Short mmCIF file of C-alpha atoms and ligand atoms in Angstrom, two decimals:
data_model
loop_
_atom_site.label_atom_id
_atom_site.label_comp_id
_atom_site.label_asym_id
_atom_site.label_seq_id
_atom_site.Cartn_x
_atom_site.Cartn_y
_atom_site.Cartn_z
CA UNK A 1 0.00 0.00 0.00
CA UNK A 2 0.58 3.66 -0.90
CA UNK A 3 2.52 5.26 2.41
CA UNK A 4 0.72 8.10 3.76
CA UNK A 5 0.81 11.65 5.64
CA UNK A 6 -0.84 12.73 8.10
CA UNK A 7 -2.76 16.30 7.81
CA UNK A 8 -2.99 18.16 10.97
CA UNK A 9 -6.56 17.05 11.28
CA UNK A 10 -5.70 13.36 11.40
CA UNK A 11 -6.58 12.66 7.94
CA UNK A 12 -4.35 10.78 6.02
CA UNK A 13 -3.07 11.59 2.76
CA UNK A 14 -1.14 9.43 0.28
CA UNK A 15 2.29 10.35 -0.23
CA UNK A 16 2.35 10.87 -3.86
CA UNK A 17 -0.12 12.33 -5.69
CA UNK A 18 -1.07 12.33 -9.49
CA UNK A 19 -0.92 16.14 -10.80
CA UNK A 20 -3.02 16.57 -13.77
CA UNK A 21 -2.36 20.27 -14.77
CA UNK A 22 -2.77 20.67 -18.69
CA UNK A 23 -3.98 17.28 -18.99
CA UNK A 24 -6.72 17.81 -21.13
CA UNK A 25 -10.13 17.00 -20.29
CA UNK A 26 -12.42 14.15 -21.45
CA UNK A 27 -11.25 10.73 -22.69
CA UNK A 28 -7.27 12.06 -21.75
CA UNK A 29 -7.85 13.07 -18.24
CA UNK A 30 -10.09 9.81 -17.99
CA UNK A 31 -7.26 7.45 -19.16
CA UNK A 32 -4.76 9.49 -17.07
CA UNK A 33 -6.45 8.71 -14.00
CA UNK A 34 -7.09 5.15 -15.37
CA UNK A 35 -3.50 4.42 -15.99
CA UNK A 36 -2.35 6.23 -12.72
CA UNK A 37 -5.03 4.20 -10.52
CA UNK A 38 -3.84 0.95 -12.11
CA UNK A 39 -0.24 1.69 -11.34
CA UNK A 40 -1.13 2.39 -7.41
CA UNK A 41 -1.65 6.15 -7.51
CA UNK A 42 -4.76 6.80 -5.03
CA UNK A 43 -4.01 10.63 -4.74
CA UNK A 44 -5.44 12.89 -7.88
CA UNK A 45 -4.56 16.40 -8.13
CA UNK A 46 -6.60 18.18 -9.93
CA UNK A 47 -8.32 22.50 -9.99
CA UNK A 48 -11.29 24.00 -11.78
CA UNK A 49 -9.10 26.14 -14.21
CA UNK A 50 -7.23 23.18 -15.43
CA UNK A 51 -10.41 22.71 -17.08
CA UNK A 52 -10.53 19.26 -16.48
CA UNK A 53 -12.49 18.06 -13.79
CA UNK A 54 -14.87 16.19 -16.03
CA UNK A 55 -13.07 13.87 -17.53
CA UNK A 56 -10.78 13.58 -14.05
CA UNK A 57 -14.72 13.24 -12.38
CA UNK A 58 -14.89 10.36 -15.23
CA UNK A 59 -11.60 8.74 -15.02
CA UNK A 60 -12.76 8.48 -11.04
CA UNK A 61 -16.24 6.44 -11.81
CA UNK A 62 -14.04 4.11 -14.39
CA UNK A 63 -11.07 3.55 -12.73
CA UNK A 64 -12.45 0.18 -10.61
CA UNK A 65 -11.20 1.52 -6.87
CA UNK A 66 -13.74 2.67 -4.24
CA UNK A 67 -14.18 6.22 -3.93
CA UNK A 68 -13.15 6.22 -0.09
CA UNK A 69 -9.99 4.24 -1.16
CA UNK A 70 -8.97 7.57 -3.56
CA UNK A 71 -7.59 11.08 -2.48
CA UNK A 72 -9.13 13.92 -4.54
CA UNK A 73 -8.06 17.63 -4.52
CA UNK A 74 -9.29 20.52 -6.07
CA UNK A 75 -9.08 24.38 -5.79
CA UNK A 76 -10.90 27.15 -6.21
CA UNK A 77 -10.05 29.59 -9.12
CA UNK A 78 -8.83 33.60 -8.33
CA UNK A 79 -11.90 34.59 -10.00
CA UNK A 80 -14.33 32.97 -7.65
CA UNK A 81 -12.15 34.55 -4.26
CA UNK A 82 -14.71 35.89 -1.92
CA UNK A 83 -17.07 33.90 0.38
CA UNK A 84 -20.10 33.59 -1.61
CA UNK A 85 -18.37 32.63 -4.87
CA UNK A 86 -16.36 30.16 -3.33
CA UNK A 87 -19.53 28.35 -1.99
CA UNK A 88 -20.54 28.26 -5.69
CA UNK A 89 -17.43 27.43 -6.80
CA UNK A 90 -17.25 24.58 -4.70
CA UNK A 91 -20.53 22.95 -5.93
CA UNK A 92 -19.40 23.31 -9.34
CA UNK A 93 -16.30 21.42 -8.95
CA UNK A 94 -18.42 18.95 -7.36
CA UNK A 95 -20.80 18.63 -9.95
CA UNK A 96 -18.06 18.58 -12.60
CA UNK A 97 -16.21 15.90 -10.91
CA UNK A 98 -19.82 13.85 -10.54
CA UNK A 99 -18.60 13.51 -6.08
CA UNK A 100 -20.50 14.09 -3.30
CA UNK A 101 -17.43 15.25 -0.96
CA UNK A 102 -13.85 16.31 -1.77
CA UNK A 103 -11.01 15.14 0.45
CA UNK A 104 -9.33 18.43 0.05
CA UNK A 105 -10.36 21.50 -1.36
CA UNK A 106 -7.20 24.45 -1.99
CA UNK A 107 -7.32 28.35 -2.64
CA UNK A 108 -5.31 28.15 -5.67
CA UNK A 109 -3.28 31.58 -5.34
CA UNK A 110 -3.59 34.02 -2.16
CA UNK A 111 -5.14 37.68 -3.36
CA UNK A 112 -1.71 39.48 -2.80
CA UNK A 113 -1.48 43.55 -2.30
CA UNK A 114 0.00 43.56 -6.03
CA UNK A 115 -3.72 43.44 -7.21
CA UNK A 116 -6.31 44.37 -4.35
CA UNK A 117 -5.69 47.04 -1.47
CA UNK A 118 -8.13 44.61 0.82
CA UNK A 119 -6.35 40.99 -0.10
CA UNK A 120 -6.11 40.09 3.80
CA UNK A 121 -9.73 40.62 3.47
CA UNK A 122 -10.09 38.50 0.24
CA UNK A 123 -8.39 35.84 1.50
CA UNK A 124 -10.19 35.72 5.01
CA UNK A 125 -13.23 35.59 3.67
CA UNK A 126 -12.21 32.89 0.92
CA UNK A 127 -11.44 30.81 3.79
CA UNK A 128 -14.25 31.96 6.09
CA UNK A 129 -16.22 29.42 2.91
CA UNK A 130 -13.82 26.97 2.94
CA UNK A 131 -14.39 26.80 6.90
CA UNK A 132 -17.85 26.20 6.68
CA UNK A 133 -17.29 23.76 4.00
CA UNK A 134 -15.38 21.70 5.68
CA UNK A 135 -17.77 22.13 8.93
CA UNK A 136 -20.13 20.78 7.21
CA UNK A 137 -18.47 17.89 6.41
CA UNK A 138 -18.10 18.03 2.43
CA UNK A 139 -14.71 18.72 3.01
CA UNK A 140 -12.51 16.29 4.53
CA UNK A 141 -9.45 19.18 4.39
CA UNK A 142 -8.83 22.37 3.51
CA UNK A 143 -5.48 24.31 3.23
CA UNK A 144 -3.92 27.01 0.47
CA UNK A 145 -1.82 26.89 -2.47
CA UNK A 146 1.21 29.61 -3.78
CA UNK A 147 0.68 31.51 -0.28
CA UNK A 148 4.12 32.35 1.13
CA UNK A 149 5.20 33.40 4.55
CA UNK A 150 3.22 37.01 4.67
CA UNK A 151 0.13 35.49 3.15
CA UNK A 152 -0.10 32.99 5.63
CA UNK A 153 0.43 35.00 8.59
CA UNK A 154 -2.95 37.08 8.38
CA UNK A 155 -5.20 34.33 7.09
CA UNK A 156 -3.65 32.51 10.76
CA UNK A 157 -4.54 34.97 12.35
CA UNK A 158 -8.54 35.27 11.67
CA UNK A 159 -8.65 31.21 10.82
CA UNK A 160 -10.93 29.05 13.00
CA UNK A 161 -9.47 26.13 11.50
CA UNK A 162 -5.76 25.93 10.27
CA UNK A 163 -4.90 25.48 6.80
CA UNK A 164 -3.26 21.82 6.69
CA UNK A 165 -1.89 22.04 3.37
CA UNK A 166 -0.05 24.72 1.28
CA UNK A 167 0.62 23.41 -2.26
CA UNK A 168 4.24 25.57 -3.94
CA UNK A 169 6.47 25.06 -6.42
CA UNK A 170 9.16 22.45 -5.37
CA UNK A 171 11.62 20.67 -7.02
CA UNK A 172 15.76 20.57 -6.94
CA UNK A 173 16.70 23.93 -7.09
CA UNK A 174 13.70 25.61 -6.12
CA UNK A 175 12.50 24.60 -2.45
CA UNK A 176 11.63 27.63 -0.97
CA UNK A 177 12.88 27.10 2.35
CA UNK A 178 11.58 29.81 4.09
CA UNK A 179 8.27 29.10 3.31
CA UNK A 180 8.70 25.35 4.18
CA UNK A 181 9.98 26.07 7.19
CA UNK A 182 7.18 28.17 8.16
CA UNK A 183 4.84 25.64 7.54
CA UNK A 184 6.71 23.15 9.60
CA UNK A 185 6.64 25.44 12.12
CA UNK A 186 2.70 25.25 11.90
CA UNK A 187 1.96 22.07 11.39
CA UNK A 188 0.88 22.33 7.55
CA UNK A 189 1.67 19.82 5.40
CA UNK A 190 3.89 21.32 1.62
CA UNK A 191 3.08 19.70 -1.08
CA UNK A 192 5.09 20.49 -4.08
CA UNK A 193 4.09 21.47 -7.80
CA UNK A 194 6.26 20.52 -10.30
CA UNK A 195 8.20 18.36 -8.25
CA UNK A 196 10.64 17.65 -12.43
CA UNK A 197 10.91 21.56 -12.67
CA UNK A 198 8.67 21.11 -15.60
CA UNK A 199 11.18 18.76 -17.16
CA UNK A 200 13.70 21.17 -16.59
CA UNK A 201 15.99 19.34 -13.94
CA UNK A 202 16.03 16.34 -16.03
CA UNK A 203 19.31 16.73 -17.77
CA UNK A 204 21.23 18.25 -15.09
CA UNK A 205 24.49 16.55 -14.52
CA UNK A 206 25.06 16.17 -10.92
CA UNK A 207 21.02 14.64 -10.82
CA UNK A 208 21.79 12.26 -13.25
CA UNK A 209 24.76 11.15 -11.74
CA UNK A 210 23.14 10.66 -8.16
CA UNK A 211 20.12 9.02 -10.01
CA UNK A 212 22.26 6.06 -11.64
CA UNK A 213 23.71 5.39 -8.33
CA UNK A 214 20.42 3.71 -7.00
CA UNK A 215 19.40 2.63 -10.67
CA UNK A 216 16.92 5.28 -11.22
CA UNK A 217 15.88 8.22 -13.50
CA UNK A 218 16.14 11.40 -12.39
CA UNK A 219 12.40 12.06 -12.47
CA UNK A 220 12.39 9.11 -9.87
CA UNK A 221 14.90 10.72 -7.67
CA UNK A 222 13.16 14.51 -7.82
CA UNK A 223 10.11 12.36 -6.48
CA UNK A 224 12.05 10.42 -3.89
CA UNK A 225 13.78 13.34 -2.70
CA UNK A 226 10.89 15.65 -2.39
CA UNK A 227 9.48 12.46 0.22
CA UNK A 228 12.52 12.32 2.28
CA UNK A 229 12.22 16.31 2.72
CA UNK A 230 8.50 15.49 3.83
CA UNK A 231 7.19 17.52 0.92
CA UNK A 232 4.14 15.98 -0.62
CA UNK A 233 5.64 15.41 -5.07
CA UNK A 234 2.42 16.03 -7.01
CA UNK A 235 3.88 14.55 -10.68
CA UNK A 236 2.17 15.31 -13.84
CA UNK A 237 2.35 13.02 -16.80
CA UNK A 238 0.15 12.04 -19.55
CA UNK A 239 2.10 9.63 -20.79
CA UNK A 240 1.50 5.95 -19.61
CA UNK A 241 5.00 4.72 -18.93
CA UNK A 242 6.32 7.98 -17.02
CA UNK A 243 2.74 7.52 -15.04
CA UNK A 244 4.01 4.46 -13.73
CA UNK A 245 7.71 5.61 -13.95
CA UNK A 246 7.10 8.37 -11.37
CA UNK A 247 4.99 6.02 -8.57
CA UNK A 248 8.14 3.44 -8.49
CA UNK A 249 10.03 5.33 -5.91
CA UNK A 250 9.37 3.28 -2.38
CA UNK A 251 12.10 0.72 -3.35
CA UNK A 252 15.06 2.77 -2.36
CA UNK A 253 16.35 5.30 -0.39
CA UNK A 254 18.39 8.48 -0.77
CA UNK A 255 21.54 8.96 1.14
CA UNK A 256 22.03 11.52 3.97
CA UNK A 257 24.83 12.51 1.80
CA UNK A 258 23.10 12.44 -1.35
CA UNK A 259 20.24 14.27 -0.20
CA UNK A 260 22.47 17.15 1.37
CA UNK A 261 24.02 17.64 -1.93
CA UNK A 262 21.09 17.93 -3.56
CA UNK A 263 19.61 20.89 -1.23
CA UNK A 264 22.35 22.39 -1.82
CA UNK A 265 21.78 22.24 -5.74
CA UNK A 266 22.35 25.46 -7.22
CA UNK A 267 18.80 28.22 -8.06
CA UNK A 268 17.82 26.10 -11.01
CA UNK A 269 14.68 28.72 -11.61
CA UNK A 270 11.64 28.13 -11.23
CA UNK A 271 8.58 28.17 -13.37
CA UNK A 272 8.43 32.00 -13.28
CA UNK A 273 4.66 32.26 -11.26
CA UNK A 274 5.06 34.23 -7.91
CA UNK A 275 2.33 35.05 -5.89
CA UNK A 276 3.68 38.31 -5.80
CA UNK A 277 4.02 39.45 -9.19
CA UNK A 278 1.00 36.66 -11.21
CA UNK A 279 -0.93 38.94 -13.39
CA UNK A 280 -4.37 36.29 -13.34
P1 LIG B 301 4.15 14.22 -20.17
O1 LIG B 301 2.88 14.64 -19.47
O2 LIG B 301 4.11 14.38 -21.64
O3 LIG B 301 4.59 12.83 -19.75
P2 LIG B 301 6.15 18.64 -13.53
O4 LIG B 301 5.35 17.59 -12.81
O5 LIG B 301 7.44 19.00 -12.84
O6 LIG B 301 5.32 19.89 -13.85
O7 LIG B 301 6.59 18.05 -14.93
C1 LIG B 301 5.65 17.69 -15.88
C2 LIG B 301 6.33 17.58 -17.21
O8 LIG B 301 7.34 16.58 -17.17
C3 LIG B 301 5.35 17.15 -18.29
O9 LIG B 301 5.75 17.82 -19.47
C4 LIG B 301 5.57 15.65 -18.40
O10 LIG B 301 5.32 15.23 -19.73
C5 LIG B 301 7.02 15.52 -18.06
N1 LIG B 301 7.31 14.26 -17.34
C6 LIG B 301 6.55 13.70 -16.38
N2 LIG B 301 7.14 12.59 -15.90
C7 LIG B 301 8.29 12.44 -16.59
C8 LIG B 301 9.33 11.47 -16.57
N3 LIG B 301 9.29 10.45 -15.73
N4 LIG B 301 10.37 11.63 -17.43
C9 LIG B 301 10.41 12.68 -18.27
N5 LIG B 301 9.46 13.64 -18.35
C10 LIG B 301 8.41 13.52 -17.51
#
């Protein structure tokens, strides 16, 4: 079986999940999650503007595994910040993904003082919906995505329940330390987008070169070492033999040594979407 986290609320969460941002929707999001299922995955990743949910929601009823056996995420798009809209945002994804609870349910991007003058405000009462959500039970979590350090903070502050997730950018290179260490610090769990750099970190030398040590590809070793930095690796991949590719990663283990060296990879870059500067 899948190994698991545990969210701050005692709900457990498997340790990989299976991104699915730009796979497109219909009968390629439905074989995605098809394949991925088959090949152990119980986690899906998934966000109303991936514009997918349907065929994700579809890929769900086909895929042969109980619905309390799977993981399902989704988040609610910038436009649809505010407490009302999220409410209705909520039911849509719902609908869309043809469930009758989420397990987790993510503000996609904070509303950052780039854009509004009240985004504290915006963000409180995005979660102030997500609260009574999850009160209500059709939520078994509910946490944030792309929110740094000084996003977090306020939203803290006025929260009645904690976030227990913040989904970021995280791969070799790019691990935004501060911010993970914050969340330690609170008990929220990181997961991390992109966990290949887009594809990016593939060819790098010293990766590949740490990778054929335990037999593995690189892509398997970005996953593994996101794991043993207890970050939560969200892969994407539409292609069937990566899909299983990235889930065979619990048969070894990454040095102290190894894993050292990699943290202290040089800035690789990162996708270039800050919270701070997104113009959506
Ligand atoms: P594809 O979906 O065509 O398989 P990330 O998760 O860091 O955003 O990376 C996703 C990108 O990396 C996608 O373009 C995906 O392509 C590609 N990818 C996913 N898994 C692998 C893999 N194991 N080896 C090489 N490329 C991969």
């Amino acid at each position: 079986m899948e190994p698991y986290f545990t969210l701050n609320n005692n709900v457990k969460i498997p340790s990989v999940g299976f991104g699915t941002w730009q796979t497109p929707d219909g009968d390629a999001a439905l074989n995605a999650i098809k394949t991925a299922v088959q090949n152990g995955y119980r986690h899906i990743d998934t966000a109303a503007i991936y514009a997918n949910e349907k065929g994700v929601g579809m890929g769900i009823k086909a895929c042969g595994i109980e619905r309390k056996e799977l993981f399902v995420t989704s988040k609610v798009w910038n436009t649809e910040r505010g407490y009302e809209s999220t409410l209705k945002a909520f039911e849509k994804s719902l609908k869309d993904l043809q469930l009758d609870y989420l397990d987790l349910y993510l503000i996609h991007w904070p509303a950052a003082a780039h854009q509004f003058d009240n985004w504290q405000q915006i963000n409180s009462d995005t979660w102030r919906a997500m609260e009574k959500l999850y009160t209500e039970g059709k939520i078994r979590a509910i946490g944030v995505s792309n929110f740094l350090e000084h996003h977090l903070e306020p939203l803290l502050a006025k929260a009645k329940v904690s976030p227990a997730v913040n989904q970021i950018e995280y791969h070799p290179g790019c691990m935004q330390q501060n911010c993970v260490q914050f969340c330690a610090d609170h008990n929220i769990l990181v997961q991390g987008w992109s966990p290949l750099g887009r594809g990016k970190v593939l060819d790098h030398k010293m990766l590949q070169e740490i990778a054929q040590k335990y037999h593995k590809t690189v892509a398997q070793l970005c996953i593994r070492w996101a794991l043993q930095n207890d970050v939560l690796p969200l892969p994407k991949s539409s292609t069937p033999h990566r899909i299983r590719e990235n889930f065979d990663i619990f048969d070894f283990e990454i040095s102290a040594s190894d894993i050292a060296s990699i943290n202290q990879l040089e800035d690789l870059g990162r996708s270039g979407l800050h919270p701070d500067t997104i113009e959506f």
